[in-house]
Coordinates of C-alpha atoms in Angstrom, one line a residue:
X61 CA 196.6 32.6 86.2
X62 CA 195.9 29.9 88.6
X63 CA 199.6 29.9 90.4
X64 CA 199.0 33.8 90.5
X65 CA 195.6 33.9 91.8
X66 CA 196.5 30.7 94.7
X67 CA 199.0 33.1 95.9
X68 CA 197.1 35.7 96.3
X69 CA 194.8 33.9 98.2
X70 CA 197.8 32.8 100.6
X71 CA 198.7 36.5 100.9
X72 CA 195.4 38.3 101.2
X73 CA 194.5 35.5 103.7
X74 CA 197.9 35.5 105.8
X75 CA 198.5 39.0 105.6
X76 CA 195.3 40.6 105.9
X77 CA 192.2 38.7 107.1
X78 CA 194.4 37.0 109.8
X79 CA 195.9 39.9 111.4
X80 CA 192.2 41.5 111.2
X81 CA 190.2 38.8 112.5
X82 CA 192.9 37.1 114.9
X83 CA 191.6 34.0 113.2
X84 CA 194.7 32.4 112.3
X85 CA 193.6 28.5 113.0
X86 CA 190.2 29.1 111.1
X87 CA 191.6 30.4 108.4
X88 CA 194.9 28.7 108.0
X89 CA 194.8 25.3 109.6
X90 CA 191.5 23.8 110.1
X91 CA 188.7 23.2 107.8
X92 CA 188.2 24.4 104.2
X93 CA 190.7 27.0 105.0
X94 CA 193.4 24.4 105.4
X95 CA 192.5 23.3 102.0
X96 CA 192.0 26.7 100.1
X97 CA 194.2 29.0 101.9
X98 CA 197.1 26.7 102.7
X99 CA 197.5 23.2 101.1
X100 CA 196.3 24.0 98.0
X101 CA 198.5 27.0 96.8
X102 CA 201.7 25.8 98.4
X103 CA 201.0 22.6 96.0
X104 CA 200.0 24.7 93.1
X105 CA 202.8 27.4 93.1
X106 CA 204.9 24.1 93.8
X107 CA 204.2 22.3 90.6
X108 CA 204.6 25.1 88.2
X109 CA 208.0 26.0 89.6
X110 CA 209.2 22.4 89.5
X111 CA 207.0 20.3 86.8
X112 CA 205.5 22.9 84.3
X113 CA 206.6 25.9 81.3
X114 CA 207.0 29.0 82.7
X115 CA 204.2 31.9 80.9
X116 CA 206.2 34.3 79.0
X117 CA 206.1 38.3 80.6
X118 CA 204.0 39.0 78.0
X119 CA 201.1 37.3 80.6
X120 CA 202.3 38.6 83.7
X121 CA 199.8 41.4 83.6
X122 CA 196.4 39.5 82.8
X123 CA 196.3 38.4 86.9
X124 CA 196.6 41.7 87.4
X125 CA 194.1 42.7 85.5
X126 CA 191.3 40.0 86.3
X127 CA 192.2 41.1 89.7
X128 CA 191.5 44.6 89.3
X129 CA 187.6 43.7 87.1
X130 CA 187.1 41.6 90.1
X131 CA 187.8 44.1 92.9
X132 CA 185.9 46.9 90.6
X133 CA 183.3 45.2 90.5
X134 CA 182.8 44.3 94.6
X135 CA 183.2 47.3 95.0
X136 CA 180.4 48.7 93.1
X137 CA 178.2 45.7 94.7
X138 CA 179.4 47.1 98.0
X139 CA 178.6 50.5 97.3
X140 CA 175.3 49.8 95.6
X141 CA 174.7 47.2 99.1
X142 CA 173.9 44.4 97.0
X143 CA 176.8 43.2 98.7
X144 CA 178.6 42.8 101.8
X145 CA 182.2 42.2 101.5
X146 CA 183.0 39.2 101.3
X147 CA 186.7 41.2 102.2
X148 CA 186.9 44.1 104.6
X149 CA 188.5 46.3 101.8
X150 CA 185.7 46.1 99.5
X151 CA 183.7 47.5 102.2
X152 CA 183.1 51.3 100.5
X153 CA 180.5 53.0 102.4
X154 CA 182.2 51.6 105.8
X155 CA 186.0 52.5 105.0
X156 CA 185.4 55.4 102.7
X157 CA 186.2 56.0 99.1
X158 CA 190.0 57.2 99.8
X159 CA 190.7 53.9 101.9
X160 CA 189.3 51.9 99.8
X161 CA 191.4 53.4 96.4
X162 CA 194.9 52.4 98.7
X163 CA 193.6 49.0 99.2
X164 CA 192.8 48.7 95.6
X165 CA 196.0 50.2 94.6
X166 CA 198.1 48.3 96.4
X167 CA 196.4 44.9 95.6
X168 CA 197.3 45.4 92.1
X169 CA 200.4 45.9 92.9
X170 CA 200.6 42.9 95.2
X171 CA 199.2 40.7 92.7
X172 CA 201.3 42.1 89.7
X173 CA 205.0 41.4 91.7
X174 CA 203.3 37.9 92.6
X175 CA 202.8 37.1 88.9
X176 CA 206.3 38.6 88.1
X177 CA 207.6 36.0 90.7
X178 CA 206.1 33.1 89.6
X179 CA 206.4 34.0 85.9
X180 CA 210.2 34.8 86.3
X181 CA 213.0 32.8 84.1
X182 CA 216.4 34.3 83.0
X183 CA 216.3 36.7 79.9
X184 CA 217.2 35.4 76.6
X185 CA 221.1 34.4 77.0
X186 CA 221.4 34.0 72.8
X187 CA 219.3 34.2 69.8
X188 CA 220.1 30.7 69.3
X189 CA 217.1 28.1 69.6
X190 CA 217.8 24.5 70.3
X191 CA 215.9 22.0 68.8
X192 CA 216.3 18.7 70.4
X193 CA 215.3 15.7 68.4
X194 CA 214.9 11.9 70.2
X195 CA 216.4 8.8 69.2
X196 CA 214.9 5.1 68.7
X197 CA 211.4 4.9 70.2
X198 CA 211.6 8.2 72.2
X199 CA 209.0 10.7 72.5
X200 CA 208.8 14.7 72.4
X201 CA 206.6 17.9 73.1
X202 CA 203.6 16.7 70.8
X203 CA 203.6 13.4 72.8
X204 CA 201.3 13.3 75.6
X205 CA 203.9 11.3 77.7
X206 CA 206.3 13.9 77.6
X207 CA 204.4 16.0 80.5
X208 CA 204.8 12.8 82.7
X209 CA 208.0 12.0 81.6
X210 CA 210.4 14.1 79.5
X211 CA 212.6 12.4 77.2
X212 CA 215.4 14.9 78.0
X213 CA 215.4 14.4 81.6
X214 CA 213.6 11.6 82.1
X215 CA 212.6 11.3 86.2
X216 CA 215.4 13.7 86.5
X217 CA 213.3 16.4 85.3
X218 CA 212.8 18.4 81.3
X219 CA 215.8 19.6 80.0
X220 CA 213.9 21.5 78.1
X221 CA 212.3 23.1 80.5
X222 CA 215.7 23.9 82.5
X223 CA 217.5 25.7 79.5
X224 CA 214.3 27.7 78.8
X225 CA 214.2 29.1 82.2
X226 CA 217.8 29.5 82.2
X227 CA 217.2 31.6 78.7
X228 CA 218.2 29.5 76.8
X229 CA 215.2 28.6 73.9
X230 CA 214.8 25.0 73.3
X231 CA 212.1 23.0 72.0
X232 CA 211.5 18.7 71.9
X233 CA 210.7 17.3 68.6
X234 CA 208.3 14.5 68.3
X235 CA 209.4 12.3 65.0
X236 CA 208.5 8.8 64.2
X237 CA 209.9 6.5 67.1
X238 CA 211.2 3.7 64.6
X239 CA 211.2 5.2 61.4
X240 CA 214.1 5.9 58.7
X241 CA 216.0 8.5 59.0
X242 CA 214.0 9.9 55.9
X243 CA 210.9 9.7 57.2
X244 CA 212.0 10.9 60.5
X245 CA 213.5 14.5 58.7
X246 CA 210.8 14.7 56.6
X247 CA 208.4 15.0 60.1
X248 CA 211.1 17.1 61.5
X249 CA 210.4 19.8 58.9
X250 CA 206.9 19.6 59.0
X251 CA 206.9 20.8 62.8
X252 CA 209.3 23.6 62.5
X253 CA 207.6 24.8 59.6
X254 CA 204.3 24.6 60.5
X255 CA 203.4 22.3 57.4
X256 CA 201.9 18.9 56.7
X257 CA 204.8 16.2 56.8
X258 CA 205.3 15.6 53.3
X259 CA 207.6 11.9 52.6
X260 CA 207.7 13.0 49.0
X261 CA 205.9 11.7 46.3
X262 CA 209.1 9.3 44.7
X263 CA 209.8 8.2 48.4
X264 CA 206.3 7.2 49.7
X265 CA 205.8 5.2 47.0
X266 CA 208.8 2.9 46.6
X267 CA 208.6 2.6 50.6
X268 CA 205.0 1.9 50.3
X269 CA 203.4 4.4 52.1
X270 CA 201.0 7.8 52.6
X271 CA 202.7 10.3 51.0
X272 CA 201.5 12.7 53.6
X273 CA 201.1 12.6 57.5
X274 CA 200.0 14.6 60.1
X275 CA 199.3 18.5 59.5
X276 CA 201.1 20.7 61.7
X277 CA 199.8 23.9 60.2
X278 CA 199.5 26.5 62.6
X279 CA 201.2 24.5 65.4
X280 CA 204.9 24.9 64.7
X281 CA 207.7 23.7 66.9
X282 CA 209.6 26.9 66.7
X283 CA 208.2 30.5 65.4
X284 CA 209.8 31.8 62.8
X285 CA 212.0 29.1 61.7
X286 CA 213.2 30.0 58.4
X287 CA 214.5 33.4 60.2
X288 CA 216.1 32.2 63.6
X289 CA 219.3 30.4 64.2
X290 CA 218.7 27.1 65.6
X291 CA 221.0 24.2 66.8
X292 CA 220.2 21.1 65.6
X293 CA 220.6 18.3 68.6
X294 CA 220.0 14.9 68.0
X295 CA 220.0 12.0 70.4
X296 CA 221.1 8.4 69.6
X297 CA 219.4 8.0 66.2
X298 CA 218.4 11.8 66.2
X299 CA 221.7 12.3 64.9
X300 CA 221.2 10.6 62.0
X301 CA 218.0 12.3 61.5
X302 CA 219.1 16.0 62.3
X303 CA 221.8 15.2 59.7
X304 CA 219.7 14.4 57.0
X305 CA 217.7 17.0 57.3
X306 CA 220.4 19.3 56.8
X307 CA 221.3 17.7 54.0
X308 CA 217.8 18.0 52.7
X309 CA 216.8 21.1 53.7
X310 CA 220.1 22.5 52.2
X311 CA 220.7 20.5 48.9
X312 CA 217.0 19.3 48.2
X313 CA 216.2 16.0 47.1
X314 CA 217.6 15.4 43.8
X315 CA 215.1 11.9 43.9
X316 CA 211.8 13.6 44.6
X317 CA 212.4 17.0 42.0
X318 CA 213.1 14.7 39.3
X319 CA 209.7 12.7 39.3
X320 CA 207.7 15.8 40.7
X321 CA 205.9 18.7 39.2
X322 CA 207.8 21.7 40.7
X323 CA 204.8 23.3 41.7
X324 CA 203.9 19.9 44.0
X325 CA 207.0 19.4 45.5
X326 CA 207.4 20.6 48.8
X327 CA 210.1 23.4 49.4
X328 CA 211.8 20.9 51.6
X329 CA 213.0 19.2 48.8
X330 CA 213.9 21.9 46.8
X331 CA 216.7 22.6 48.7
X332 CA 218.6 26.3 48.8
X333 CA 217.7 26.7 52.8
X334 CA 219.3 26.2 55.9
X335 CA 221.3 29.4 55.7
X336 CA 219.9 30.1 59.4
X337 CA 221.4 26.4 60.6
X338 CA 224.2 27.0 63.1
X339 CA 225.3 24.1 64.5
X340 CA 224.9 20.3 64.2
X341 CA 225.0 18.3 67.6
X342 CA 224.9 14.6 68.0
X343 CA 225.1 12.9 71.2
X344 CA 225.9 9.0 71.8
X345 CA 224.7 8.8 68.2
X346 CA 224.8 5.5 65.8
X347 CA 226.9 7.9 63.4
X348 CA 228.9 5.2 61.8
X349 CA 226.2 2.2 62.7
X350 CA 226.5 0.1 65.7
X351 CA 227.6 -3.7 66.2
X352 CA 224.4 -4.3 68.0
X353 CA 222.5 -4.7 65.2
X354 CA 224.7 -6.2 63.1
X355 CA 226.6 -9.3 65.1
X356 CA 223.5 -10.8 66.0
X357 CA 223.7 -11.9 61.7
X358 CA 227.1 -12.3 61.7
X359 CA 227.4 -16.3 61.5
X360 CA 231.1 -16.2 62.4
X361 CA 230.4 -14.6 65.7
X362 CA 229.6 -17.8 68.3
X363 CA 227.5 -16.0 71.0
X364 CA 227.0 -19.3 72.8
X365 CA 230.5 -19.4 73.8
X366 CA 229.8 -15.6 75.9
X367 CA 228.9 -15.8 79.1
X368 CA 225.5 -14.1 80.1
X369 CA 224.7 -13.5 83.6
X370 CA 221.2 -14.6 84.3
X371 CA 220.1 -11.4 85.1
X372 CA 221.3 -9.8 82.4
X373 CA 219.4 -12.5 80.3
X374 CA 216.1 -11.7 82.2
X375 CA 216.3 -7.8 81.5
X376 CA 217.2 -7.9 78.0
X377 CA 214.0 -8.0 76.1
X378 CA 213.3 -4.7 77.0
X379 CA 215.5 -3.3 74.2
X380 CA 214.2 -5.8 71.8
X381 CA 210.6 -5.1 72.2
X382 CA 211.2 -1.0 72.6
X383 CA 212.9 -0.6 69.9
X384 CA 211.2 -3.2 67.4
X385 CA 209.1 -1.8 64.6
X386 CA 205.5 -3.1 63.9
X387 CA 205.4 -3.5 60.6
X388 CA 203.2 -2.0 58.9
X389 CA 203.6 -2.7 55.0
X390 CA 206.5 -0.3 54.6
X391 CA 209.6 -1.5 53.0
X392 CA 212.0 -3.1 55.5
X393 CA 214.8 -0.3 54.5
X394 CA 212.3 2.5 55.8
X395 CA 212.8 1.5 59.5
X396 CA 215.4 2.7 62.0
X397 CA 216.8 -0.3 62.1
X398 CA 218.1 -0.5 59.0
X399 CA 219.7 2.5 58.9
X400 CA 221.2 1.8 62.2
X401 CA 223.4 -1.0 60.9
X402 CA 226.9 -0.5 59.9
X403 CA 227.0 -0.6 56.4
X404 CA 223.5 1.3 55.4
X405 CA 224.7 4.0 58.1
X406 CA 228.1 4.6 56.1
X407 CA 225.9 4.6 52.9
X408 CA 223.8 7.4 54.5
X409 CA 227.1 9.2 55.3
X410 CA 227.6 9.2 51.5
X411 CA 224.7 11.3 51.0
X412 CA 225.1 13.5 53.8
X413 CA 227.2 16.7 53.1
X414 CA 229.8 18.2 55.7
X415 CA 228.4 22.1 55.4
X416 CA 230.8 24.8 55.7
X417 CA 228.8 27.2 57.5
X418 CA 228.1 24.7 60.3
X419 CA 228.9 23.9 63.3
X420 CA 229.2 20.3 64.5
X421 CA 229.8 18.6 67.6
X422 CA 229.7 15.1 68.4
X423 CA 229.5 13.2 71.8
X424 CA 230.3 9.7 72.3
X425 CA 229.7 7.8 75.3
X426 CA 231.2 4.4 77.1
X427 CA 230.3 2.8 79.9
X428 CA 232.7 0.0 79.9
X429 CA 235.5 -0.9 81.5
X430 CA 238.8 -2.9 80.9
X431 CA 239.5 -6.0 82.7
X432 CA 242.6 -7.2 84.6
X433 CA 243.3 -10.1 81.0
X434 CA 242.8 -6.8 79.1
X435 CA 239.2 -7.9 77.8
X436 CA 236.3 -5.2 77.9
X437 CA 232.9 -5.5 79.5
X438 CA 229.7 -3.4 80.5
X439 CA 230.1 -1.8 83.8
X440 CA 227.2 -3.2 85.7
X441 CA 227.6 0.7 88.0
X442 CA 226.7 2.6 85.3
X443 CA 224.8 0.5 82.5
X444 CA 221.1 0.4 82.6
X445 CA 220.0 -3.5 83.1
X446 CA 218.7 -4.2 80.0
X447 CA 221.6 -2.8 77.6
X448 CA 224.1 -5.0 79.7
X449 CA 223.6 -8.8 77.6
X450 CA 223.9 -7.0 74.5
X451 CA 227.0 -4.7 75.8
X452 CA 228.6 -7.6 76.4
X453 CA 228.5 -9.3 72.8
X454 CA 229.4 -6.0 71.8
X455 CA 232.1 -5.8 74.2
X456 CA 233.3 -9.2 72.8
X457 CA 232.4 -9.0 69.1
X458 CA 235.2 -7.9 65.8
X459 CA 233.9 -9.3 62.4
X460 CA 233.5 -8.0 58.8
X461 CA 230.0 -6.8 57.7
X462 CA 228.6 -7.7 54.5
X463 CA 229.9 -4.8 52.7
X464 CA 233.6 -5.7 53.6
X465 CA 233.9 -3.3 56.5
X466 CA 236.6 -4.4 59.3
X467 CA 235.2 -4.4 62.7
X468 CA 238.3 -4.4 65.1
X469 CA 239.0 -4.2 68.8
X470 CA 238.6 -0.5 68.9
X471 CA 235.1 -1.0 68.2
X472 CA 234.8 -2.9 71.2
X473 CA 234.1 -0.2 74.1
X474 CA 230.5 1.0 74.0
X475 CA 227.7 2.6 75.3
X476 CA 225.4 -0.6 75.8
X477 CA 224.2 0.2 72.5
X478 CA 226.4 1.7 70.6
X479 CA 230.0 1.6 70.0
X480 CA 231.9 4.8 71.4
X481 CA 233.8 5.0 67.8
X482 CA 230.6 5.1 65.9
X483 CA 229.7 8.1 67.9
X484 CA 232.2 10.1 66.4
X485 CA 232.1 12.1 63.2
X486 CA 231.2 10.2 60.2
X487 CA 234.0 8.7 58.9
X488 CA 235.8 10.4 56.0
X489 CA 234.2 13.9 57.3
X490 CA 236.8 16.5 58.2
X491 CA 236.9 16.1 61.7
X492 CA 239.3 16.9 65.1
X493 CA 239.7 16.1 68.7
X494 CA 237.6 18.8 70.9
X495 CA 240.7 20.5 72.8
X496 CA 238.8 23.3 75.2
X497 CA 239.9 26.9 74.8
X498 CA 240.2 26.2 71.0
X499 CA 238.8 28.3 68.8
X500 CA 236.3 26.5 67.2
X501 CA 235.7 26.8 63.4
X502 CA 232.6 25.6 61.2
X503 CA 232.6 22.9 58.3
X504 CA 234.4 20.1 60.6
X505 CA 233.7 17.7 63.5
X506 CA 235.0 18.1 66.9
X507 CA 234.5 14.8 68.6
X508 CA 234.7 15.6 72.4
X509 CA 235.4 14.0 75.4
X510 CA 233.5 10.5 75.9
X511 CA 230.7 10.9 78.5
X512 CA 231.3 8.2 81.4
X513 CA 227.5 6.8 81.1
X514 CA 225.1 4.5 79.4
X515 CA 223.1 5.3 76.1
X516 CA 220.6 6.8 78.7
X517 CA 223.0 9.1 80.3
X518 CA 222.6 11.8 78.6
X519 CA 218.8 11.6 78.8
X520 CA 219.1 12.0 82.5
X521 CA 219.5 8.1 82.7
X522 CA 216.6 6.0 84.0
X523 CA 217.4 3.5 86.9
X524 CA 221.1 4.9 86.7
X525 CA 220.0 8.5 87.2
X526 CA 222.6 11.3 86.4
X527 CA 222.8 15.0 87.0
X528 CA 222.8 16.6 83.3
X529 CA 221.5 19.7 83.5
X530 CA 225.0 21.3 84.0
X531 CA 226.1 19.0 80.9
X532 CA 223.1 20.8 78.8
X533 CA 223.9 24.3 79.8
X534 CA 227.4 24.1 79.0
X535 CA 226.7 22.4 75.4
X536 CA 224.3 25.8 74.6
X537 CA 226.9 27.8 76.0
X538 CA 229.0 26.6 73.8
X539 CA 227.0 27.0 70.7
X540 CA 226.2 30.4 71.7
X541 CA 229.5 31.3 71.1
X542 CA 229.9 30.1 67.7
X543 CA 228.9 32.5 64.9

């Protein structure tokens, strides 16, 4: 309304009261007019275009409409002469009833193409609707921060926001920024439901918390859920989340239907859904765990004898303190981080099922390099300051976790957060290398090509900004075609 309604001004004033008067500096560059009939709706039709959601058609005609009451009604005032103008065309008794239907007649129309303009975004490409769920201390669409900053874009503008006006539907999810993977699904279904987030009665009580958390009733993520084929795509430790949840949403929750009465357990845990879920994406996910959680209590693993660059030294508490968890009396295993390290990640994978009617896709990233001795280290170019001390340790570091798995050399390239061969497909799920031009079947993993960029990349990047947008509509493009 207010994009449509600045333009009008623009136009009524540039096209009409200027030419009629001869007033062009008045009007257009001096004074209020400056301000009203200038400045203010280049800037307003400005930010919507470039910073906001475009209005569905189904509003294109209320401008239009106000328009039309608001001219009606001048007119009458005119006609009545309790009024005089304020515009030559509402002048009735001067110009005449037939003049002054035209100029009604063709204002509507004026203001009905402007609206269309502005409104405009490319028709619905698929029936497909991408949900994009954030990784370790990210933020979504219910997250005030996201209008200032979008997770998916990040100062390189929304994704979200892009694909939609490409016509392609996506939506941001806003889970907990350091909970479980648990916890995190359980939220997840709550917004594309339209339910209260529900962590189960058996679950909330061994983790020692609320079993219930905030109400999203009649403020779903995506209408009509249950009936629409959505894409799951999950960032960093969204991948582990989007997982679960289709493990959950699918199967149930064999925990929580045991120790609940059937008619108090959510349908979430019931299982038997999902039949709508198309495709499973994870990008530069912790699929498999990552070493940067788990050298730092490896004994065996002398990270005095690495050198650390001072400045990589000075930048590296910003990953410590954004993706630390304040605890709150919750069990420590009901935090990101746990899940996150190698062995609790692989004993997540046991839980999580490999569906046969899904699609799945997984994208790892590196931003290292090889040396000239054949050693690997962060590529300063490409890796966001405070990932590079840790990327280096990780760059460094082979061990065996506590459960006995073998951490070798190929573990050793990474994303300055997590290893490139983590963020694969789980391992011991059916899986292939992505070859393009393949056809592409459900119920196994392609792992594609390794993005060149930093755990940020693929957000857009922050102080190592990247172009993604044609990375995004190629990925929906390519779930499109699956069926």
């Amino acid at each position: 309304m207010t994009v449509t309604m600045m333009c009008m001004t623009f136009f009524v004033t540039t096209f009409i009261l200027v030419p009629m008067s001869g007033k062009v500096k008045e009007l257009l560059f001096s004074g209020t007019g400056l301000y009203h009939h200038l400045i203010i709706p280049i800037l307003t039709t400005a930010s919507y275009i470039f910073a906001e959601d475009r209005a569905s058609y189904g509003w294109i005609i209320l401008p239009a409409l106000f328009t039309l009451a608001y001219g009606l009604v001048m007119v009458h005032l005119n006609a009545i002469e309790k009024v005089d103008g304020p515009y030559p065309f509402f002048m009735v008794k001067k110009q005449g009833m037939k003049k002054t239907v035209i100029w009604m007649a063709a204002l509507f129309a004026v203001v009905s193409i402007i609206s269309a303009a502005v409104s405009y975004r490319s028709p619905l490409q698929t029936d497909v609707k991408y949900v994009f769920v954030h990784g370790l201390s990210g933020w979504g669409s219910y997250d005030a921060r996201n209008e200032f900053i979008p997770y998916w874009g990040l100062t390189g503008g929304s994704i979200i926001r892009y694909l939609n006006n490409q016509g392609y539907e996506s939506y941001a999810a806003s889970v907990d920024p350091t909970g479980s993977a648990w916890d995190r699904a359980c939220e997840l279904y709550a917004q594309l439901s339209g339910t209260r987030v529900d962590y189960g009665a058996a679950h909330s009580k061994a983790a020692g918390h609320e079993r219930f958390g905030e109400d999203f009733t009649g403020r779903a993520l995506v209408k009509d859920f249950g009936t629409s084929r959505v894409a799951l795509i999950g960032h960093s430790f969204g991948g582990a989340t989007i997982r679960l949840f289709s493990e959950i949403l699918k199967n149930g929750s064999y925990e929580e239907s045991s120790c609940t009465d059937e008619s108090d357990l959510s349908p979430f845990f019931k299982g038997g859904n999902g039949d709508n879920l198309l495709s499973i994406v994870t990008l530069a996910a912790p699929t498999n765990g990552t070493t940067a959680y788990d050298l730092y209590e490896d004994e065996d693993f002398d990270r005095s004898a690495i050198y650390i660059p001072d400045e990589y030294e000075k930048n590296s508490d910003a990953v410590s303190k954004g993706t630390k968890a304040v605890p709150d009396g919750r069990q420590s295993y009901d935090y990101a981080s746990f899940d996150m390290h190698i062995d609790n990640a692989l004993a997540l994978n046991e839980r999580i099922t490999t569906f046969e009617d899904v699609y799945y896709f997984a994208y790892p990233c590196y931003s290292t390099i090889q040396n000239s001795d054949g050693s690997i280290s962060p590529d300063p170019e490409i890796t966001e300051n405070m990932f590079l001390k840790g990327a280096t340790y990780m760059s460094c570091y082979t061990g065996i976790t506590k459960g006995g798995f073998t951490i070798d050399e190929t573990w050793q390239p990474n994303d300055g957060l997590v290893n490139t061969i983590s963020a694969g497909a789980p391992i011991g799920a059916p899986s292939t290398e992505y070859v393009r031009g393949t056809t592409i079947i459900p119920g196994q993993w392609y792992i594609m090509p390794a993005y060149h960029g930093d755990h940020m990349s693929l957000q857009g990047g922050l102080t190592k900004r990247t172009n993604v947008k044609p990375f995004y509509l190629e990925l929906v493009k390519l779930i499109a075609q699956c069926r």
